[in-house]
XYZ file of N, CA and C in Angstrom:
432
model
N 26.646 -53.358 48.474
C 25.663 -53.878 47.522
C 24.528 -52.900 47.298
N 24.050 -52.304 48.428
C 22.995 -51.372 48.354
C 23.448 -50.096 47.616
N 24.735 -49.750 47.753
C 25.304 -48.604 47.083
C 25.326 -48.797 45.576
N 25.673 -50.024 45.151
C 25.701 -50.360 43.723
C 24.347 -50.287 43.097
N 23.284 -50.795 43.832
C 21.932 -50.760 43.330
C 21.411 -49.328 43.273
N 21.755 -48.567 44.284
C 21.348 -47.127 44.331
C 22.016 -46.406 43.194
N 23.295 -46.622 42.918
C 24.025 -45.965 41.910
C 23.468 -46.350 40.484
N 23.139 -47.604 40.328
C 22.497 -48.016 39.041
C 21.150 -47.324 38.888
N 20.391 -47.217 39.949
C 19.091 -46.616 39.904
C 19.202 -45.160 39.521
N 20.205 -44.411 40.099
C 20.410 -43.030 39.803
C 20.784 -42.820 38.347
N 21.734 -43.707 37.827
C 22.163 -43.632 36.465
C 20.952 -43.961 35.493
N 20.132 -44.926 35.850
C 18.955 -45.269 35.098
C 17.992 -44.063 35.048
N 17.773 -43.397 36.190
C 16.858 -42.291 36.285
C 17.381 -41.111 35.436
N 18.682 -40.865 35.463
C 19.294 -39.800 34.694
C 19.187 -40.104 33.216
N 19.466 -41.320 32.800
C 19.345 -41.770 31.424
C 17.915 -41.597 30.936
N 16.977 -42.065 31.704
C 15.575 -41.953 31.360
C 15.120 -40.521 31.236
N 15.562 -39.655 32.148
C 15.209 -38.201 32.128
C 15.797 -37.592 30.847
N 17.039 -37.887 30.571
C 17.713 -37.262 29.379
C 16.985 -37.725 28.187
N 16.561 -38.974 28.098
C 15.845 -39.524 26.890
C 14.485 -38.791 26.766
N 13.806 -38.598 27.863
C 12.494 -37.972 27.812
C 12.596 -36.479 27.359
N 13.596 -35.784 27.895
C 13.732 -34.376 27.558
C 14.223 -34.138 26.119
N 15.127 -35.014 25.699
C 15.674 -34.788 24.363
C 14.810 -35.425 23.290
N 14.010 -36.385 23.681
C 13.109 -37.060 22.701
C 11.826 -36.245 22.501
N 11.499 -35.363 23.432
C 10.325 -34.547 23.233
C 10.690 -33.264 22.522
N 10.015 -33.057 21.436
C 10.275 -31.796 20.762
C 8.949 -31.168 20.455
N 8.979 -29.856 20.339
C 7.750 -29.159 20.111
C 7.196 -29.530 18.678
N 5.948 -29.900 18.665
C 5.376 -30.273 17.441
C 5.230 -29.025 16.541
N 5.632 -29.181 15.294
C 5.486 -28.011 14.409
C 4.045 -27.984 13.919
N 3.433 -26.858 14.085
C 2.122 -26.643 13.583
C 2.272 -26.418 12.075
N 1.318 -26.867 11.314
C 1.432 -26.684 9.870
C 1.771 -25.211 9.589
N 2.755 -24.976 8.738
C 3.077 -23.624 8.411
C 1.943 -22.937 7.761
N 1.827 -21.674 7.951
C 0.764 -20.908 7.384
C 0.986 -21.012 5.847
N -0.060 -21.344 5.184
C -0.033 -21.425 3.724
C 0.269 -20.054 3.128
N 1.115 -19.984 2.142
C 1.366 -18.638 1.567
C 0.096 -18.064 1.011
N -0.079 -16.836 1.162
C -1.278 -16.102 0.709
C -1.319 -16.171 -0.802
N -2.547 -16.180 -1.302
C -2.639 -16.157 -2.760
C -2.297 -14.725 -3.284
N -2.133 -14.630 -4.607
C -1.602 -13.394 -5.181
C -2.483 -12.163 -4.822
N -3.814 -12.348 -4.859
C -4.692 -11.253 -4.491
C -4.485 -10.798 -3.082
N -4.282 -11.675 -2.137
C -3.990 -11.252 -0.757
C -2.634 -10.558 -0.657
N -1.651 -11.013 -1.395
C -0.355 -10.379 -1.354
C -0.310 -8.976 -1.798
N -1.110 -8.673 -2.836
C -1.109 -7.305 -3.420
C -2.080 -6.367 -2.729
N -3.034 -6.904 -1.971
C -4.047 -6.043 -1.278
C -3.431 -5.096 -0.324
N -3.955 -3.891 -0.278
C -3.486 -2.921 0.672
C -3.621 -1.480 0.077
N -3.175 -0.509 0.798
C -3.293 0.867 0.350
C -1.886 1.295 -0.088
N -1.861 1.915 -1.303
C -0.633 2.372 -1.928
C -0.738 3.893 -2.009
N 0.275 4.576 -1.514
C 0.275 6.049 -1.576
C 1.064 6.540 -2.782
N 0.459 7.509 -3.443
C 1.044 8.084 -4.639
C 2.532 8.546 -4.292
N 3.481 8.136 -5.184
C 4.853 8.386 -4.901
C 5.559 9.145 -5.992
N 5.244 8.949 -7.290
C 5.923 9.671 -8.365
C 5.086 9.622 -9.662
N 5.472 10.561 -10.564
C 4.759 10.658 -11.833
C 5.840 10.728 -12.915
N 5.706 9.939 -13.963
C 6.612 9.955 -15.083
C 5.832 10.321 -16.356
N 6.400 11.241 -17.108
C 5.790 11.679 -18.362
C 6.854 12.352 -19.232
N 6.846 12.138 -20.496
C 7.793 12.729 -21.482
C 9.212 12.435 -21.024
N 9.482 11.281 -20.516
C 10.862 10.903 -20.137
C 11.356 11.534 -18.841
N 10.476 12.239 -18.133
C 10.877 12.884 -16.910
C 10.077 12.251 -15.722
N 10.762 11.963 -14.606
C 10.155 11.401 -13.474
C 10.282 12.380 -12.317
N 9.085 12.733 -11.703
C 9.076 13.653 -10.612
C 8.480 12.974 -9.372
N 9.126 13.209 -8.194
C 8.580 12.669 -6.924
C 7.297 13.368 -6.598
N 6.471 12.747 -5.747
C 5.150 13.234 -5.416
C 5.190 14.700 -4.933
N 6.154 15.079 -4.098
C 6.137 16.421 -3.541
C 6.499 17.505 -4.595
N 6.926 17.086 -5.779
C 7.233 18.059 -6.835
C 6.159 18.082 -7.918
N 5.027 17.423 -7.643
C 3.859 17.420 -8.551
C 2.707 18.078 -7.915
N 1.621 18.178 -8.655
C 0.372 18.785 -8.155
C -0.643 17.691 -7.834
N -0.135 16.503 -7.532
C -1.092 15.383 -7.249
C -0.850 14.839 -5.845
N -1.877 14.161 -5.332
C -1.873 13.485 -4.044
C -2.882 12.358 -4.106
N -2.779 11.451 -3.168
C -3.823 10.422 -3.060
C -3.344 8.992 -2.905
N -4.250 8.066 -3.002
C -3.972 6.664 -2.777
C -4.651 5.753 -3.789
N -4.178 4.511 -3.801
C -4.808 3.472 -4.562
C -5.046 2.325 -3.588
N -6.260 1.919 -3.462
C -6.592 0.844 -2.523
C -7.016 -0.396 -3.333
N -6.270 -1.488 -3.004
C -6.507 -2.750 -3.637
C -7.045 -3.711 -2.606
N -8.214 -4.313 -2.986
C -8.806 -5.363 -2.077
C -9.078 -6.602 -2.848
N -8.913 -7.686 -2.210
C -9.082 -9.058 -2.777
C -10.558 -9.292 -3.050
N -10.812 -9.834 -4.270
C -12.180 -10.385 -4.606
C -12.160 -11.882 -4.710
N -11.217 -12.415 -5.427
C -11.007 -13.831 -5.510
C -9.519 -14.062 -5.438
N -9.060 -15.290 -5.567
C -7.585 -15.562 -5.550
C -6.823 -14.815 -6.658
N -7.498 -14.580 -7.806
C -6.822 -13.983 -8.905
C -7.480 -12.632 -9.400
N -8.448 -12.173 -8.683
C -9.019 -10.875 -9.023
C -9.043 -9.898 -7.827
N -8.919 -8.642 -8.117
C -8.964 -7.599 -7.075
C -9.850 -6.460 -7.476
N -10.150 -5.627 -6.536
C -10.919 -4.372 -6.751
C -9.880 -3.281 -6.527
N -9.817 -2.327 -7.440
C -8.860 -1.230 -7.353
C -9.684 0.059 -7.244
N -9.411 0.829 -6.201
C -10.088 2.131 -5.990
C -8.993 3.221 -6.119
N -9.091 4.032 -7.136
C -8.142 5.079 -7.415
C -8.761 6.403 -6.796
N -7.998 6.981 -5.890
C -8.349 8.265 -5.331
C -7.203 9.265 -5.441
N -6.828 9.539 -6.637
C -5.693 10.447 -6.946
C -6.369 11.746 -7.382
N -5.956 12.809 -6.753
C -6.565 14.103 -7.088
C -5.478 15.210 -7.194
N -5.839 16.317 -7.758
C -4.959 17.508 -7.721
C -4.922 17.985 -6.291
N -3.885 18.682 -5.927
C -3.748 19.159 -4.535
C -4.808 20.133 -4.191
N -5.458 20.777 -5.243
C -6.545 21.716 -4.909
C -7.844 20.989 -4.754
N -7.864 19.609 -4.829
C -9.006 18.833 -4.583
C -9.773 18.341 -5.774
N -9.457 18.834 -7.000
C -10.090 18.394 -8.172
C -9.619 16.959 -8.524
N -10.508 16.162 -9.068
C -10.088 14.727 -9.314
C -9.172 14.660 -10.471
N -8.224 13.723 -10.426
C -7.299 13.393 -11.496
C -7.530 11.997 -11.981
N -7.469 11.071 -11.119
C -7.760 9.635 -11.381
C -8.621 9.137 -10.233
N -9.918 9.262 -10.453
C -10.880 8.966 -9.384
C -11.875 7.899 -9.952
N -11.553 6.643 -9.774
C -12.391 5.614 -10.383
C -12.201 4.324 -9.598
N -13.101 3.410 -9.820
C -13.073 2.058 -9.204
C -13.196 1.024 -10.291
N -12.324 -0.007 -10.156
C -12.375 -1.115 -11.119
C -12.573 -2.385 -10.336
N -13.566 -3.138 -10.695
C -13.777 -4.474 -10.146
C -13.266 -5.500 -11.093
N -13.021 -6.710 -10.547
C -12.585 -7.866 -11.385
C -11.321 -7.596 -12.177
N -10.339 -6.883 -11.586
C -9.035 -6.648 -12.191
C -8.319 -7.973 -12.008
N -7.876 -8.580 -13.062
C -7.109 -9.840 -12.980
C -5.680 -9.551 -12.652
N -5.141 -10.374 -11.662
C -3.787 -10.255 -11.330
C -3.039 -11.574 -11.693
N -1.835 -11.416 -12.255
C -1.020 -12.585 -12.550
C 0.423 -12.226 -12.237
N 1.225 -13.269 -12.072
C 2.608 -13.053 -11.743
C 3.507 -13.628 -12.789
N 4.444 -12.846 -13.306
C 5.429 -13.270 -14.269
C 6.796 -12.972 -13.684
N 7.484 -14.012 -13.304
C 8.794 -13.741 -12.693
C 8.559 -13.010 -11.348
N 9.234 -11.846 -11.194
C 9.058 -11.095 -9.964
C 8.156 -9.871 -10.250
N 7.345 -9.911 -11.308
C 6.489 -8.795 -11.679
C 5.061 -9.231 -11.602
N 4.158 -8.328 -11.090
C 2.742 -8.663 -11.067
C 2.049 -7.767 -12.104
N 1.189 -8.419 -12.903
C 0.452 -7.699 -13.933
C -1.019 -7.525 -13.511
N -1.554 -6.361 -13.841
C -2.947 -6.014 -13.561
C -3.611 -5.825 -14.878
N -4.671 -6.584 -15.133
C -5.366 -6.531 -16.419
C -6.840 -6.409 -16.302
N -7.383 -5.677 -17.293
C -8.865 -5.515 -17.411
C -9.204 -5.861 -18.885
N -10.065 -6.801 -19.080
C -10.398 -7.202 -20.420
C -9.208 -7.538 -21.264
N -8.226 -8.221 -20.691
C -7.059 -8.670 -21.397
C -5.992 -7.570 -21.689
N -6.257 -6.374 -21.219
C -5.300 -5.204 -21.406
C -4.582 -4.980 -20.088
N -3.241 -5.064 -20.168
C -2.404 -4.764 -18.964
C -2.332 -3.298 -18.840
N -2.756 -2.756 -17.714
C -2.708 -1.310 -17.494
C -1.803 -0.930 -16.301
N -1.358 -1.930 -15.546
C -0.481 -1.640 -14.428
C 0.421 -2.786 -14.194
N 1.548 -2.490 -13.523
C 2.509 -3.532 -13.139
C 3.017 -3.288 -11.752
N 3.199 -4.348 -11.006
C 3.729 -4.199 -9.661
C 4.963 -4.946 -9.457
N 5.808 -4.401 -8.605
C 7.043 -5.071 -8.208
C 7.390 -4.648 -6.738
N 7.632 -5.641 -5.961
C 7.900 -5.337 -4.499
C 6.681 -4.729 -3.905
N 6.820 -3.563 -3.279
C 5.774 -2.815 -2.617
C 5.289 -1.635 -3.484
N 5.487 -1.684 -4.757
C 5.187 -0.564 -5.644
C 4.218 -1.067 -6.780
N 3.442 -0.139 -7.277
C 2.601 -0.385 -8.413
C 2.681 0.798 -9.308
N 2.777 0.525 -10.641
C 2.918 1.589 -11.650
C 1.733 1.459 -12.582
N 1.014 2.538 -12.752
C -0.176 2.530 -13.601
C 0.109 3.383 -14.827
N -0.196 2.853 -15.990
C 0.026 3.554 -17.232
C -1.337 4.164 -17.668
N -1.274 5.412 -18.089
C -2.519 6.082 -18.501
C -2.289 7.219 -19.443
N -3.377 7.947 -19.692
C -3.215 9.165 -20.551
C -4.143 10.257 -19.917
N -3.552 11.449 -19.864
C -4.245 12.582 -19.260
C -5.247 13.155 -20.229
N -5.871 14.289 -19.818
C -6.913 14.873 -20.611
C -6.398 15.452 -21.962
N -5.083 15.687 -22.036
C -4.458 16.152 -23.289
C -3.946 14.978 -24.104
N -4.252 13.752 -23.706
C -3.885 12.510 -24.418
C -2.377 12.229 -24.262
N -1.695 12.818 -23.335
C -0.296 12.547 -23.084
C -0.169 11.270 -22.170
N 0.752 10.409 -22.566
C 0.993 9.189 -21.772
C 1.705 9.511 -20.476
N 1.293 8.882 -19.367
C 1.994 9.048 -18.130
C 2.087 7.682 -17.368
N 2.978 7.637 -16.429
C 3.048 6.474 -15.545
C 2.996 6.996 -14.106
N 2.026 6.540 -13.356
C 1.888 7.001 -11.962
C 2.345 5.834 -11.120
N 3.167 6.075 -10.184
C 3.689 5.043 -9.219
C 3.298 5.319 -7.830
N 2.763 4.305 -7.178
C 2.378 4.401 -5.735
C 3.046 3.261 -4.939
N 3.307 3.532 -3.650
C 3.994 2.539 -2.896
C 3.236 2.229 -1.621
N 3.300 0.929 -1.202
C 2.660 0.484 0.073
C 3.268 1.088 1.225
């Protein structure tokens, strides 16, 4: 009789233990909210290539060097600091723009100032459209 009671107690203890261990699960902490668009595009982008007259050249085949730094101002605006210069140190694109509006269309990010789109981003790259001192159109691409 004592053996039967003891056996029942052991089974009860095992069942209770199994229930406690399997019933307890780690509480999921609220997942981190996805960053807003300005946070996602913020960072330093290194000059990677230059396109002009239908020709695209990698950075090491051009006379340019530098970075573009993007920092968040609000959820939909950023500050862009262009520090692109000639390899001899003379400035090429050396300017700062505040309140650049960022928006997302599909998988492309648009950068606008006063309603004019001057740059587009995709993945970890940003492409800036501009004109040089000879009024020739160019596209400068930089990568994070």
